Amino acid sequence: MAGPKPRIITLTKREGQGYGFYLRVEHGEEGHLIRALEMGGMAELAGLKDGDRIVRVNGTFVDNLEHSQVADLVRKSGMSVTLHVLGEEAYKTAKANGVNLADTQSQSGQSQPTMNGVSAPATKAKLCYLQKSSSGFGFSLKSIKGTKGIFMTEVVSGGVADQAGVKLGDRIVEINSENVESLSHDQIVKKLKAAGDKVMLLLVDEDGEKFFRGKGIRPSTAHATVKHLLHKPRIADMTKRADGYGFILKEDPKCAGHYIGEIDKGSPAERAGLKNMERLVAVNGQEIDNCRHEQVVEKISQQGNKCSLLVLDAETEKMYKLGGVSPLLYWEEMRGSPPSYPEYEAEAIPAPAAPAPAAPAPADVDHKPKLCRLEKTAAGFGFHLNGIQGIHGQYIKEVVKDGAADRAGLEDDDIVVEVNGVNVEMSTHEEVVNLIRKSGDTLVLLVAERTAYDHLKARGIAITPQLLDKEPPVDVPAPAYTQEDERKDTGSDNERPATPPAQTRSRSSSSSSSSSSSSSASDVSEDEKL
């Protein structure tokens, strides 16, 4: 007998929120049950039903696990979890017929996973940012008799609209954060002309239309994907050194908000890609716009030795404001698993700035390799490995911005010398790929920028980690700023170090145990709020 097809549902929450359901085991009932769904909560909107059984959590088969193990898998998944579930009847029928539910993963299930009530990615609304070219925006508008709304037509291939993610048949919901669903064709054309050369559109395609109508939901930016937007916020994951994160949190009396300033060379902040005058939006997913300076500093210090910051540059902020879009949408869409923080202990830490030497430095001083430690995220390591047929040597390409490789310091065209301590300069592409695959969730690469590689090879110098020995020992962190900088840092009331002395981190679980009000006795059921 063919196994039942599970529904695949992905739930994403914000820091401090729950998923909106109880996970229970009950006397006389098999499986891990969904109970007590919060009305209008993420789980209920995503289509979970009372009595559904969870079969897999993030791909792990759980029907044979203890209740506490399943609850822990959900808790430890971070702010996003993917569930394979079966309805009560389908689950009981499969059990009665002796079906091996562990084999149901091979079934296709539904064609698209569901994310917070919206099938991903097809049925999400989408935000598209268009900057007019000399040939215009590259689309026309049409209305359909008997159908409410104004739709996209004549989307020019390769034009502005096409590149921004606009598709034929998309319906316009908002223009620059203003809902225009009730406006006529002429009124919408007038709005677009008044918008000038830049416009943010909220659009819904045909699949999204069916979903939102069926749920009775009025689509808004809260239901939208931001993946098409030209400019993106950035997530900076940092691990603190003995001297802190290496930046100043600034307040500008002329501009509201909290800004990054005075980034120390070689510091965790610089390695994470922070730039001067980027605006800090969130700390570990918690919005801080309404917090005082001291409160933001405290939030950063409460994270212990690791911290994840969401920041915006000026251009990105203008674009998000134009559409009335919260940058946290980007965080929620990109951060589907706990932050992957760089482990600086595995890398050489740059030495503090020093006076220029009286004599020229040796020829290889500026031609060192890099030792990069990558921690895999839900999106992988964040780079492509390229090679040229018939030629030994593999090199890095398509480093994903803010991905694991980018945060570890890898750059396009870096040549791979070692994988987890194994020299691969004479290895084939397949051999190097297999070494990377076998590395699990942690990968250590010794790489050299192309000019450094050619320079060292031309001089017969073997490229090994020993070339990094001129750097300070990793267990004795170098100071990240000079005494002159230190005096400057303490001389202003509105510029304070963003890394106060470390404090004991207080962890509050996003899940709590409780007894169920529907249970007759505490010893016949287990109940976890998730």
Short mmCIF file of C-alpha atoms in Angstrom, two decimals:
data_model
loop_
_atom_site.label_atom_id
_atom_site.label_comp_id
_atom_site.label_asym_id
_atom_site.label_seq_id
_atom_site.Cartn_x
_atom_site.Cartn_y
_atom_site.Cartn_z
CA MET A 1 0.00 0.00 0.00
CA ALA A 2 1.34 3.42 -0.98
CA GLY A 3 2.21 5.67 1.93
CA PRO A 4 0.19 8.82 2.64
CA LYS A 5 1.44 12.15 1.35
CA PRO A 6 2.42 14.49 4.19
CA ARG A 7 1.79 18.21 4.07
CA ILE A 8 4.98 20.27 4.26
CA ILE A 9 4.59 23.42 6.34
CA THR A 10 7.26 25.97 7.23
CA LEU A 11 6.59 28.34 10.13
CA THR A 12 8.66 31.46 10.77
CA LYS A 13 8.37 33.55 13.92
CA ARG A 14 9.94 36.61 15.49
CA GLU A 15 12.15 36.61 18.55
CA GLY A 16 10.09 35.98 21.68
CA GLN A 17 7.07 34.65 19.79
CA GLY A 18 5.74 31.11 19.66
CA TYR A 19 4.46 29.20 16.66
CA GLY A 20 0.91 29.19 17.98
CA PHE A 21 0.20 25.54 18.86
CA TYR A 22 0.67 22.91 21.56
CA LEU A 23 2.55 19.70 20.88
CA ARG A 24 1.00 16.84 22.84
CA VAL A 25 1.11 13.11 23.41
CA GLU A 26 -2.09 11.69 24.83
CA HIS A 27 -3.11 8.45 26.49
CA GLY A 28 -4.77 6.17 23.94
CA GLU A 29 -3.58 8.24 20.97
CA GLU A 30 -0.56 7.49 18.80
CA GLY A 31 1.81 10.12 17.48
CA HIS A 32 2.82 13.68 18.27
CA LEU A 33 -0.38 15.71 18.12
CA ILE A 34 -1.07 19.33 17.19
CA ARG A 35 -3.48 20.79 19.73
CA ALA A 36 -4.86 24.15 20.96
CA LEU A 37 -4.10 26.18 17.84
CA GLU A 38 -4.11 29.93 18.43
CA MET A 39 -6.83 31.56 16.34
CA GLY A 40 -5.12 33.62 13.66
CA GLY A 41 -1.69 32.40 14.77
CA MET A 42 1.07 31.30 12.42
CA ALA A 43 0.27 27.59 12.75
CA GLU A 44 -3.45 28.08 12.16
CA LEU A 45 -2.90 30.34 9.15
CA ALA A 46 -0.41 27.87 7.69
CA GLY A 47 -3.12 25.20 7.65
CA LEU A 48 -2.24 23.07 10.68
CA LYS A 49 -5.33 21.34 12.09
CA ASP A 50 -6.23 20.09 15.55
CA GLY A 51 -5.26 16.43 15.67
CA ASP A 52 -2.61 16.60 12.95
CA ARG A 53 0.41 14.39 13.63
CA ILE A 54 3.97 15.63 13.13
CA VAL A 55 5.97 13.03 11.20
CA ARG A 56 9.16 14.98 10.52
CA VAL A 57 10.83 18.10 11.97
CA ASN A 58 13.32 19.77 9.63
CA GLY A 59 13.61 16.51 7.72
CA THR A 60 14.19 14.32 10.81
CA PHE A 61 11.73 11.45 11.21
CA VAL A 62 10.17 11.83 14.67
CA ASP A 63 7.30 9.36 14.88
CA ASN A 64 9.54 6.98 16.84
CA LEU A 65 11.02 9.64 19.16
CA GLU A 66 10.07 10.64 22.69
CA HIS A 67 7.82 13.67 23.15
CA SER A 68 10.61 15.70 24.79
CA GLN A 69 12.97 14.96 21.89
CA VAL A 70 10.46 16.24 19.34
CA ALA A 71 9.76 19.38 21.39
CA ASP A 72 13.51 20.03 21.60
CA LEU A 73 13.91 19.68 17.84
CA VAL A 74 11.25 22.34 17.32
CA ARG A 75 12.70 24.65 19.97
CA LYS A 76 16.25 24.34 18.69
CA SER A 77 15.31 25.07 15.09
CA GLY A 78 15.57 28.80 15.77
CA MET A 79 13.02 31.15 14.28
CA SER A 80 11.92 28.82 11.50
CA VAL A 81 10.82 25.19 11.46
CA THR A 82 9.68 22.87 8.67
CA LEU A 83 7.13 20.21 9.58
CA HIS A 84 5.88 17.17 7.67
CA VAL A 85 2.38 16.49 9.02
CA LEU A 86 -0.43 14.03 8.42
CA GLY A 87 -4.08 14.57 9.15
CA GLU A 88 -5.59 12.50 11.97
CA GLU A 89 -7.48 10.10 9.68
CA ALA A 90 -4.58 9.59 7.26
CA TYR A 91 -2.21 8.95 10.15
CA LYS A 92 -4.49 6.41 11.87
CA THR A 93 -5.21 4.61 8.59
CA ALA A 94 -1.50 4.35 7.81
CA LYS A 95 -0.79 2.97 11.29
CA ALA A 96 -3.63 0.45 11.04
CA ASN A 97 -2.27 -0.82 7.71
CA GLY A 98 1.31 -1.08 8.96
CA VAL A 99 2.64 1.60 6.61
CA ASN A 100 6.24 2.60 7.30
CA LEU A 101 5.84 6.37 7.73
CA ALA A 102 9.60 6.84 7.54
CA ASP A 103 9.30 6.17 3.80
CA THR A 104 6.76 8.93 3.18
CA GLN A 105 9.48 11.54 2.67
CA SER A 106 9.91 10.19 -0.85
CA GLN A 107 6.33 11.10 -1.60
CA SER A 108 5.91 14.43 -3.27
CA GLY A 109 3.38 15.74 -0.79
CA GLN A 110 2.01 19.08 -1.84
CA SER A 111 3.61 20.81 -4.80
CA GLN A 112 4.69 23.80 -2.71
CA PRO A 113 5.56 23.95 1.00
CA THR A 114 3.42 26.35 3.00
CA MET A 115 5.08 29.17 4.95
CA ASN A 116 3.03 30.98 7.61
CA GLY A 117 -0.15 30.39 5.67
CA VAL A 118 1.32 31.32 2.30
CA SER A 119 2.59 28.61 -0.05
CA ALA A 120 6.21 29.41 -0.62
CA PRO A 121 7.30 30.91 -2.81
CA ALA A 122 4.50 31.06 -5.38
CA THR A 123 1.60 32.39 -3.31
CA LYS A 124 3.43 35.15 -1.50
CA ALA A 125 2.78 38.72 -2.46
CA LYS A 126 5.95 40.39 -3.71
CA LEU A 127 7.61 43.77 -3.43
CA CYS A 128 9.20 45.11 -6.61
CA TYR A 129 11.33 48.26 -6.77
CA LEU A 130 11.54 49.92 -10.18
CA GLN A 131 13.92 52.68 -11.28
CA LYS A 132 12.82 54.16 -14.60
CA SER A 133 15.25 53.96 -17.51
CA SER A 134 15.31 56.04 -20.69
CA SER A 135 12.77 53.60 -22.15
CA GLY A 136 10.44 53.80 -19.14
CA PHE A 137 9.44 51.15 -16.60
CA GLY A 138 8.92 48.43 -19.21
CA PHE A 139 5.30 47.42 -18.62
CA SER A 140 1.70 48.35 -19.48
CA LEU A 141 -1.50 48.10 -17.44
CA LYS A 142 -4.80 46.48 -18.26
CA SER A 143 -8.15 45.87 -16.62
CA ILE A 144 -10.26 42.78 -17.25
CA LYS A 145 -14.01 43.06 -17.66
CA GLY A 146 -15.79 41.46 -14.72
CA THR A 147 -12.58 41.17 -12.71
CA LYS A 148 -11.61 43.59 -9.96
CA GLY A 149 -8.14 45.09 -10.17
CA ILE A 150 -5.50 46.43 -12.53
CA PHE A 151 -3.01 43.94 -13.98
CA MET A 152 0.46 43.97 -15.52
CA THR A 153 0.75 43.35 -19.25
CA GLU A 154 3.39 43.77 -21.95
CA VAL A 155 6.24 43.24 -19.49
CA VAL A 156 9.32 43.91 -21.63
CA SER A 157 11.84 41.06 -21.48
CA GLY A 158 15.01 42.35 -19.85
CA GLY A 159 13.36 45.69 -19.06
CA VAL A 160 13.19 47.48 -15.72
CA ALA A 161 10.00 45.74 -14.56
CA ASP A 162 11.14 42.30 -15.69
CA GLN A 163 14.44 42.65 -13.84
CA ALA A 164 12.60 43.85 -10.73
CA GLY A 165 10.50 40.65 -10.57
CA VAL A 166 7.30 41.85 -12.25
CA LYS A 167 5.45 39.12 -14.18
CA LEU A 168 2.67 39.15 -16.73
CA GLY A 169 -0.73 39.08 -15.00
CA ASP A 170 0.45 40.39 -11.62
CA ARG A 171 -2.18 42.56 -9.92
CA ILE A 172 -1.20 45.88 -8.34
CA VAL A 173 -2.09 46.10 -4.64
CA GLU A 174 0.02 49.05 -3.45
CA ILE A 175 2.03 51.88 -4.98
CA ASN A 176 4.63 53.37 -2.63
CA SER A 177 2.87 51.86 0.42
CA GLU A 178 -0.57 53.23 -0.60
CA ASN A 179 -3.31 50.67 -1.26
CA VAL A 180 -4.78 51.25 -4.74
CA GLU A 181 -7.09 48.26 -5.09
CA SER A 182 -10.18 50.48 -5.22
CA LEU A 183 -8.76 52.93 -7.78
CA SER A 184 -9.63 53.04 -11.47
CA HIS A 185 -7.21 52.39 -14.32
CA ASP A 186 -6.75 56.12 -14.94
CA GLN A 187 -6.20 56.87 -11.26
CA ILE A 188 -3.47 54.22 -10.99
CA VAL A 189 -1.76 55.54 -14.12
CA LYS A 190 -1.83 59.00 -12.55
CA LYS A 191 -0.30 57.62 -9.32
CA LEU A 192 2.51 55.96 -11.25
CA LYS A 193 3.30 59.12 -13.18
CA ALA A 194 3.32 61.14 -9.94
CA ALA A 195 5.78 58.66 -8.38
CA GLY A 196 8.57 59.93 -10.63
CA ASP A 197 11.58 57.77 -11.55
CA LYS A 198 11.39 55.37 -8.59
CA VAL A 199 8.42 53.33 -7.45
CA MET A 200 7.78 50.45 -5.04
CA LEU A 201 4.97 48.10 -6.05
CA LEU A 202 3.22 45.44 -3.99
CA LEU A 203 1.97 42.79 -6.43
CA VAL A 204 0.03 39.53 -6.23
CA ASP A 205 0.15 36.81 -8.88
CA GLU A 206 -2.64 34.39 -9.78
CA ASP A 207 -1.74 31.74 -7.18
CA GLY A 208 -1.46 34.38 -4.48
CA GLU A 209 -4.80 35.81 -5.52
CA LYS A 210 -6.51 32.45 -4.97
CA PHE A 211 -4.86 31.94 -1.62
CA PHE A 212 -5.60 35.36 -0.15
CA ARG A 213 -9.17 35.30 -1.41
CA GLY A 214 -9.73 31.83 0.07
CA LYS A 215 -8.39 32.95 3.46
CA GLY A 216 -10.24 36.26 3.39
CA ILE A 217 -6.91 38.07 3.82
CA ARG A 218 -6.18 41.49 2.37
CA PRO A 219 -2.60 41.24 1.10
CA SER A 220 -0.09 43.71 2.54
CA THR A 221 3.67 44.09 2.84
CA ALA A 222 3.53 41.78 5.88
CA HIS A 223 2.68 38.91 3.50
CA ALA A 224 5.32 39.82 0.90
CA THR A 225 8.68 38.48 -0.13
CA VAL A 226 11.52 41.01 -0.38
CA LYS A 227 13.80 38.75 -2.42
CA HIS A 228 13.29 40.79 -5.61
CA LEU A 229 14.34 44.12 -4.10
CA LEU A 230 17.45 45.71 -5.59
CA HIS A 231 19.00 46.92 -2.33
CA LYS A 232 19.14 44.63 0.68
CA PRO A 233 19.75 45.10 4.41
CA ARG A 234 22.67 43.13 5.79
CA ILE A 235 22.95 40.70 8.67
CA ALA A 236 26.28 40.90 10.50
CA ASP A 237 27.05 37.90 12.72
CA MET A 238 29.92 38.56 15.11
CA THR A 239 31.89 36.74 17.78
CA LYS A 240 33.35 39.07 20.42
CA ARG A 241 37.08 39.21 21.07
CA ALA A 242 38.66 40.14 24.39
CA ASP A 243 38.60 43.80 23.34
CA GLY A 244 34.98 43.75 22.16
CA TYR A 245 33.31 43.85 18.76
CA GLY A 246 35.36 46.81 17.59
CA PHE A 247 32.85 49.54 16.75
CA ILE A 248 31.09 52.50 18.33
CA LEU A 249 27.32 52.87 18.51
CA LYS A 250 26.52 56.48 17.63
CA GLU A 251 23.54 58.77 17.87
CA ASP A 252 23.13 61.63 15.40
CA PRO A 253 21.05 64.55 16.71
CA LYS A 254 20.09 65.36 13.10
CA CYS A 255 18.84 61.86 12.29
CA ALA A 256 16.71 59.52 14.35
CA GLY A 257 18.15 56.10 15.00
CA HIS A 258 21.31 54.31 16.05
CA TYR A 259 24.34 54.25 13.76
CA ILE A 260 27.54 52.24 13.36
CA GLY A 261 30.73 54.26 13.71
CA GLU A 262 34.52 54.07 14.05
CA ILE A 263 35.07 50.47 13.03
CA ASP A 264 38.44 49.15 14.21
CA LYS A 265 40.70 47.56 11.63
CA GLY A 266 40.74 43.78 11.86
CA SER A 267 37.90 43.73 14.38
CA PRO A 268 34.89 41.37 14.36
CA ALA A 269 32.80 44.33 13.15
CA GLU A 270 35.05 44.86 10.13
CA ARG A 271 35.18 41.14 9.38
CA ALA A 272 31.37 41.01 9.48
CA GLY A 273 31.23 43.78 6.87
CA LEU A 274 29.84 46.61 9.01
CA LYS A 275 30.28 50.07 7.47
CA ASN A 276 30.39 53.54 9.02
CA MET A 277 27.01 55.28 9.28
CA GLU A 278 24.93 52.20 8.59
CA ARG A 279 21.77 52.36 10.68
CA LEU A 280 21.24 49.59 13.21
CA VAL A 281 17.68 48.23 12.91
CA ALA A 282 17.60 45.07 15.03
CA VAL A 283 19.71 43.08 17.50
CA ASN A 284 19.23 39.32 17.14
CA GLY A 285 15.91 39.92 15.40
CA GLN A 286 14.61 42.37 18.01
CA GLU A 287 13.68 45.77 16.58
CA ILE A 288 15.42 48.65 18.39
CA ASP A 289 14.06 51.78 16.67
CA ASN A 290 12.14 52.84 19.79
CA CYS A 291 14.94 52.01 22.23
CA ARG A 292 17.20 54.52 23.93
CA HIS A 293 20.95 54.38 23.32
CA GLU A 294 21.59 52.68 26.67
CA GLN A 295 18.91 50.07 25.97
CA VAL A 296 20.48 49.14 22.62
CA VAL A 297 23.93 48.80 24.20
CA GLU A 298 22.38 46.60 26.89
CA LYS A 299 20.67 44.40 24.26
CA ILE A 300 23.99 43.85 22.53
CA SER A 301 25.77 43.03 25.79
CA GLN A 302 23.01 40.61 26.85
CA GLN A 303 23.81 38.38 23.88
CA GLY A 304 27.00 37.22 25.58
CA ASN A 305 29.98 36.76 23.25
CA LYS A 306 27.95 36.50 20.05
CA CYS A 307 25.69 39.00 18.39
CA SER A 308 23.74 39.36 15.15
CA LEU A 309 22.95 42.86 13.87
CA LEU A 310 20.58 43.93 11.09
CA VAL A 311 21.83 47.12 9.43
CA LEU A 312 20.83 49.40 6.54
CA ASP A 313 22.89 51.70 4.37
CA ALA A 314 21.36 55.02 3.26
CA GLU A 315 20.25 53.81 -0.19
CA THR A 316 18.55 50.70 1.17
CA GLU A 317 16.80 52.73 3.86
CA LYS A 318 15.37 55.12 1.27
CA MET A 319 14.03 52.21 -0.77
CA TYR A 320 12.41 50.49 2.22
CA LYS A 321 10.84 53.74 3.40
CA LEU A 322 9.41 54.35 -0.06
CA GLY A 323 7.45 51.13 0.19
CA GLY A 324 6.63 51.44 3.89
CA VAL A 325 8.44 48.14 4.38
CA SER A 326 9.95 46.91 7.64
CA PRO A 327 13.57 45.71 7.23
CA LEU A 328 12.65 42.88 9.60
CA LEU A 329 10.90 41.23 6.65
CA TYR A 330 14.38 40.65 5.26
CA TRP A 331 15.55 39.17 8.57
CA GLU A 332 12.57 36.81 8.75
CA GLU A 333 12.98 35.69 5.15
CA MET A 334 16.74 35.18 5.27
CA ARG A 335 17.29 33.95 8.80
CA GLY A 336 15.48 30.62 8.67
CA SER A 337 17.89 29.06 11.17
CA PRO A 338 19.92 30.23 14.16
CA PRO A 339 22.78 32.65 13.35
CA SER A 340 26.02 31.07 12.18
CA TYR A 341 28.76 33.02 13.93
CA PRO A 342 32.34 33.07 12.65
CA GLU A 343 34.81 31.35 14.96
CA TYR A 344 37.68 33.80 15.02
CA GLU A 345 39.83 31.45 17.10
CA ALA A 346 40.50 29.51 13.89
CA GLU A 347 41.69 32.57 12.00
CA ALA A 348 44.71 34.80 12.33
CA ILE A 349 43.82 38.13 13.95
CA PRO A 350 45.40 41.18 12.29
CA ALA A 351 48.00 43.04 14.33
CA PRO A 352 47.37 46.59 15.56
CA ALA A 353 48.39 49.50 13.38
CA ALA A 354 52.10 50.24 13.68
CA PRO A 355 54.42 52.96 12.34
CA ALA A 356 55.69 52.37 8.81
CA PRO A 357 58.99 50.44 8.76
CA ALA A 358 62.13 52.36 7.96
CA ALA A 359 63.18 49.79 5.37
CA PRO A 360 61.01 48.15 2.69
CA ALA A 361 59.16 45.07 3.92
CA PRO A 362 60.06 41.62 2.54
CA ALA A 363 58.45 40.87 -0.79
CA ASP A 364 55.96 38.33 0.59
CA VAL A 365 54.59 40.41 3.50
CA ASP A 366 51.52 41.45 1.53
CA HIS A 367 51.08 38.07 -0.12
CA LYS A 368 49.71 35.80 2.55
CA PRO A 369 47.02 33.13 2.29
CA LYS A 370 43.83 33.23 4.33
CA LEU A 371 42.57 30.57 6.71
CA CYS A 372 38.77 30.70 6.61
CA ARG A 373 36.43 28.76 8.88
CA LEU A 374 32.88 28.36 7.58
CA GLU A 375 29.84 27.24 9.59
CA LYS A 376 27.11 25.91 7.31
CA THR A 377 23.72 27.66 7.46
CA ALA A 378 20.35 26.55 6.12
CA ALA A 379 21.47 28.03 2.79
CA GLY A 380 24.73 26.04 2.77
CA PHE A 381 28.28 27.42 2.77
CA GLY A 382 27.40 30.23 0.37
CA PHE A 383 29.86 29.82 -2.53
CA HIS A 384 30.47 27.90 -5.75
CA LEU A 385 33.62 25.87 -6.43
CA ASN A 386 34.91 26.32 -9.97
CA GLY A 387 37.63 24.62 -11.99
CA ILE A 388 38.92 24.55 -15.54
CA GLN A 389 38.85 21.22 -17.37
CA GLY A 390 42.33 19.80 -17.84
CA ILE A 391 43.93 22.26 -15.40
CA HIS A 392 44.62 21.53 -11.75
CA GLY A 393 43.37 23.99 -9.15
CA GLN A 394 39.98 25.02 -7.86
CA TYR A 395 38.83 28.54 -7.13
CA ILE A 396 35.95 30.30 -5.37
CA LYS A 397 33.09 31.90 -7.29
CA GLU A 398 29.69 33.46 -6.57
CA VAL A 399 30.26 34.19 -2.88
CA VAL A 400 26.79 34.91 -1.47
CA LYS A 401 26.64 38.28 0.24
CA ASP A 402 26.31 37.84 4.04
CA GLY A 403 26.53 34.06 3.60
CA ALA A 404 28.85 31.76 5.54
CA ALA A 405 31.69 32.14 3.01
CA ASP A 406 31.37 35.93 2.86
CA ARG A 407 31.45 36.25 6.65
CA ALA A 408 34.50 33.99 6.83
CA GLY A 409 36.43 36.24 4.42
CA LEU A 410 36.25 34.25 1.16
CA GLU A 411 36.21 36.29 -2.04
CA ASP A 412 35.58 35.53 -5.68
CA ASP A 413 38.65 34.07 -7.46
CA ASP A 414 40.35 32.96 -4.22
CA ILE A 415 42.32 29.81 -5.05
CA VAL A 416 41.70 26.82 -2.77
CA VAL A 417 44.95 25.41 -1.37
CA GLU A 418 43.75 23.17 1.49
CA VAL A 419 40.42 21.69 2.57
CA ASN A 420 40.34 20.78 6.26
CA GLY A 421 44.14 20.54 6.30
CA VAL A 422 44.42 18.47 3.09
CA ASN A 423 46.34 20.06 0.21
CA VAL A 424 44.16 19.99 -2.93
CA GLU A 425 46.27 21.91 -5.43
CA MET A 426 46.70 18.78 -7.58
CA SER A 427 43.25 17.32 -6.87
CA THR A 428 40.43 17.04 -9.37
CA HIS A 429 37.24 19.06 -9.05
CA GLU A 430 35.29 15.96 -7.97
CA GLU A 431 37.86 15.11 -5.28
CA VAL A 432 37.70 18.59 -3.79
CA VAL A 433 33.89 18.62 -3.89
CA ASN A 434 33.81 15.28 -2.05
CA LEU A 435 36.16 16.59 0.65
CA ILE A 436 33.88 19.58 1.18
CA ARG A 437 30.76 17.41 1.32
CA LYS A 438 32.35 15.12 3.91
CA SER A 439 33.26 18.04 6.16
CA GLY A 440 29.79 18.22 7.72
CA ASP A 441 28.68 21.59 9.07
CA THR A 442 32.18 23.01 9.58
CA LEU A 443 34.63 23.68 6.77
CA VAL A 444 38.16 25.11 7.06
CA LEU A 445 39.70 26.39 3.83
CA LEU A 446 43.22 27.67 3.25
CA VAL A 447 42.94 29.97 0.24
CA ALA A 448 45.07 32.57 -1.48
CA GLU A 449 44.00 35.58 -3.49
CA ARG A 450 45.10 35.00 -7.10
CA THR A 451 47.96 37.54 -7.16
CA ALA A 452 49.23 36.25 -3.80
CA TYR A 453 49.08 32.67 -5.10
CA ASP A 454 51.06 33.53 -8.25
CA HIS A 455 53.58 35.60 -6.25
CA LEU A 456 54.32 32.81 -3.77
CA LYS A 457 54.46 30.09 -6.42
CA ALA A 458 56.85 32.13 -8.56
CA ARG A 459 59.25 32.23 -5.59
CA GLY A 460 58.87 28.55 -4.80
CA ILE A 461 57.22 29.24 -1.45
CA ALA A 462 54.91 26.46 -0.25
CA ILE A 463 51.50 27.84 0.70
CA THR A 464 50.73 26.51 4.17
CA PRO A 465 49.12 27.83 7.38
CA GLN A 466 52.66 28.45 8.68
CA LEU A 467 52.78 31.59 6.51
CA LEU A 468 50.30 33.05 8.97
CA ASP A 469 52.64 32.61 11.95
CA LYS A 470 53.76 36.21 11.73
CA GLU A 471 50.35 37.22 12.98
CA PRO A 472 49.63 37.49 16.75
CA PRO A 473 48.77 34.16 18.44
CA VAL A 474 45.04 33.50 18.30
CA ASP A 475 44.81 33.10 22.07
CA VAL A 476 46.25 36.58 22.67
CA PRO A 477 43.89 38.96 20.84
CA ALA A 478 45.53 42.09 19.49
CA PRO A 479 44.15 45.46 20.58
CA ALA A 480 41.82 46.79 17.91
CA TYR A 481 42.56 50.50 18.38
CA THR A 482 45.42 52.73 19.44
CA GLN A 483 45.61 54.81 22.61
CA GLU A 484 44.73 57.91 20.63
CA ASP A 485 41.51 56.25 19.45
CA GLU A 486 40.73 55.18 23.00
CA ARG A 487 40.91 58.75 24.28
CA LYS A 488 38.66 59.88 21.46
CA ASP A 489 36.11 57.18 22.24
CA THR A 490 35.69 58.28 25.83
CA GLY A 491 35.52 61.98 25.08
CA SER A 492 31.94 62.17 23.81
CA ASP A 493 28.67 61.63 25.61
CA ASN A 494 26.81 60.39 22.56
CA GLU A 495 29.43 57.91 21.38
CA ARG A 496 29.88 54.90 23.60
CA PRO A 497 31.48 51.53 23.00
CA ALA A 498 28.90 49.06 21.74
CA THR A 499 30.52 46.25 23.69
CA PRO A 500 30.36 46.83 27.46
CA PRO A 501 31.82 44.21 29.80
CA ALA A 502 30.35 40.79 29.15
CA GLN A 503 27.47 39.81 31.38
CA THR A 504 25.92 36.48 32.16
CA ARG A 505 23.33 35.83 29.51
CA SER A 506 19.84 35.15 30.74
CA ARG A 507 18.12 32.67 28.46
CA SER A 508 14.35 32.53 28.37
CA SER A 509 12.98 29.58 26.45
CA SER A 510 10.49 30.34 23.71
CA SER A 511 8.62 27.23 24.75
CA SER A 512 7.17 26.32 28.10
CA SER A 513 5.78 23.17 29.66
CA SER A 514 2.28 23.18 30.99
CA SER A 515 -0.44 20.68 31.77
CA SER A 516 -3.38 20.59 29.41
CA SER A 517 -6.75 21.71 30.66
CA SER A 518 -8.35 19.02 28.50
CA SER A 519 -6.40 16.20 30.12
CA SER A 520 -7.96 14.23 32.93
CA ALA A 521 -4.68 13.61 34.71
CA SER A 522 -1.14 14.90 34.41
CA ASP A 523 0.31 11.41 34.02
CA VAL A 524 -1.57 10.53 30.83
CA SER A 525 -0.44 13.37 28.58
CA GLU A 526 2.49 15.60 27.87
CA ASP A 527 1.97 19.10 26.60
CA GLU A 528 4.42 21.64 25.15
CA LYS A 529 3.53 25.12 23.95
CA LEU A 530 5.37 25.92 20.73
#
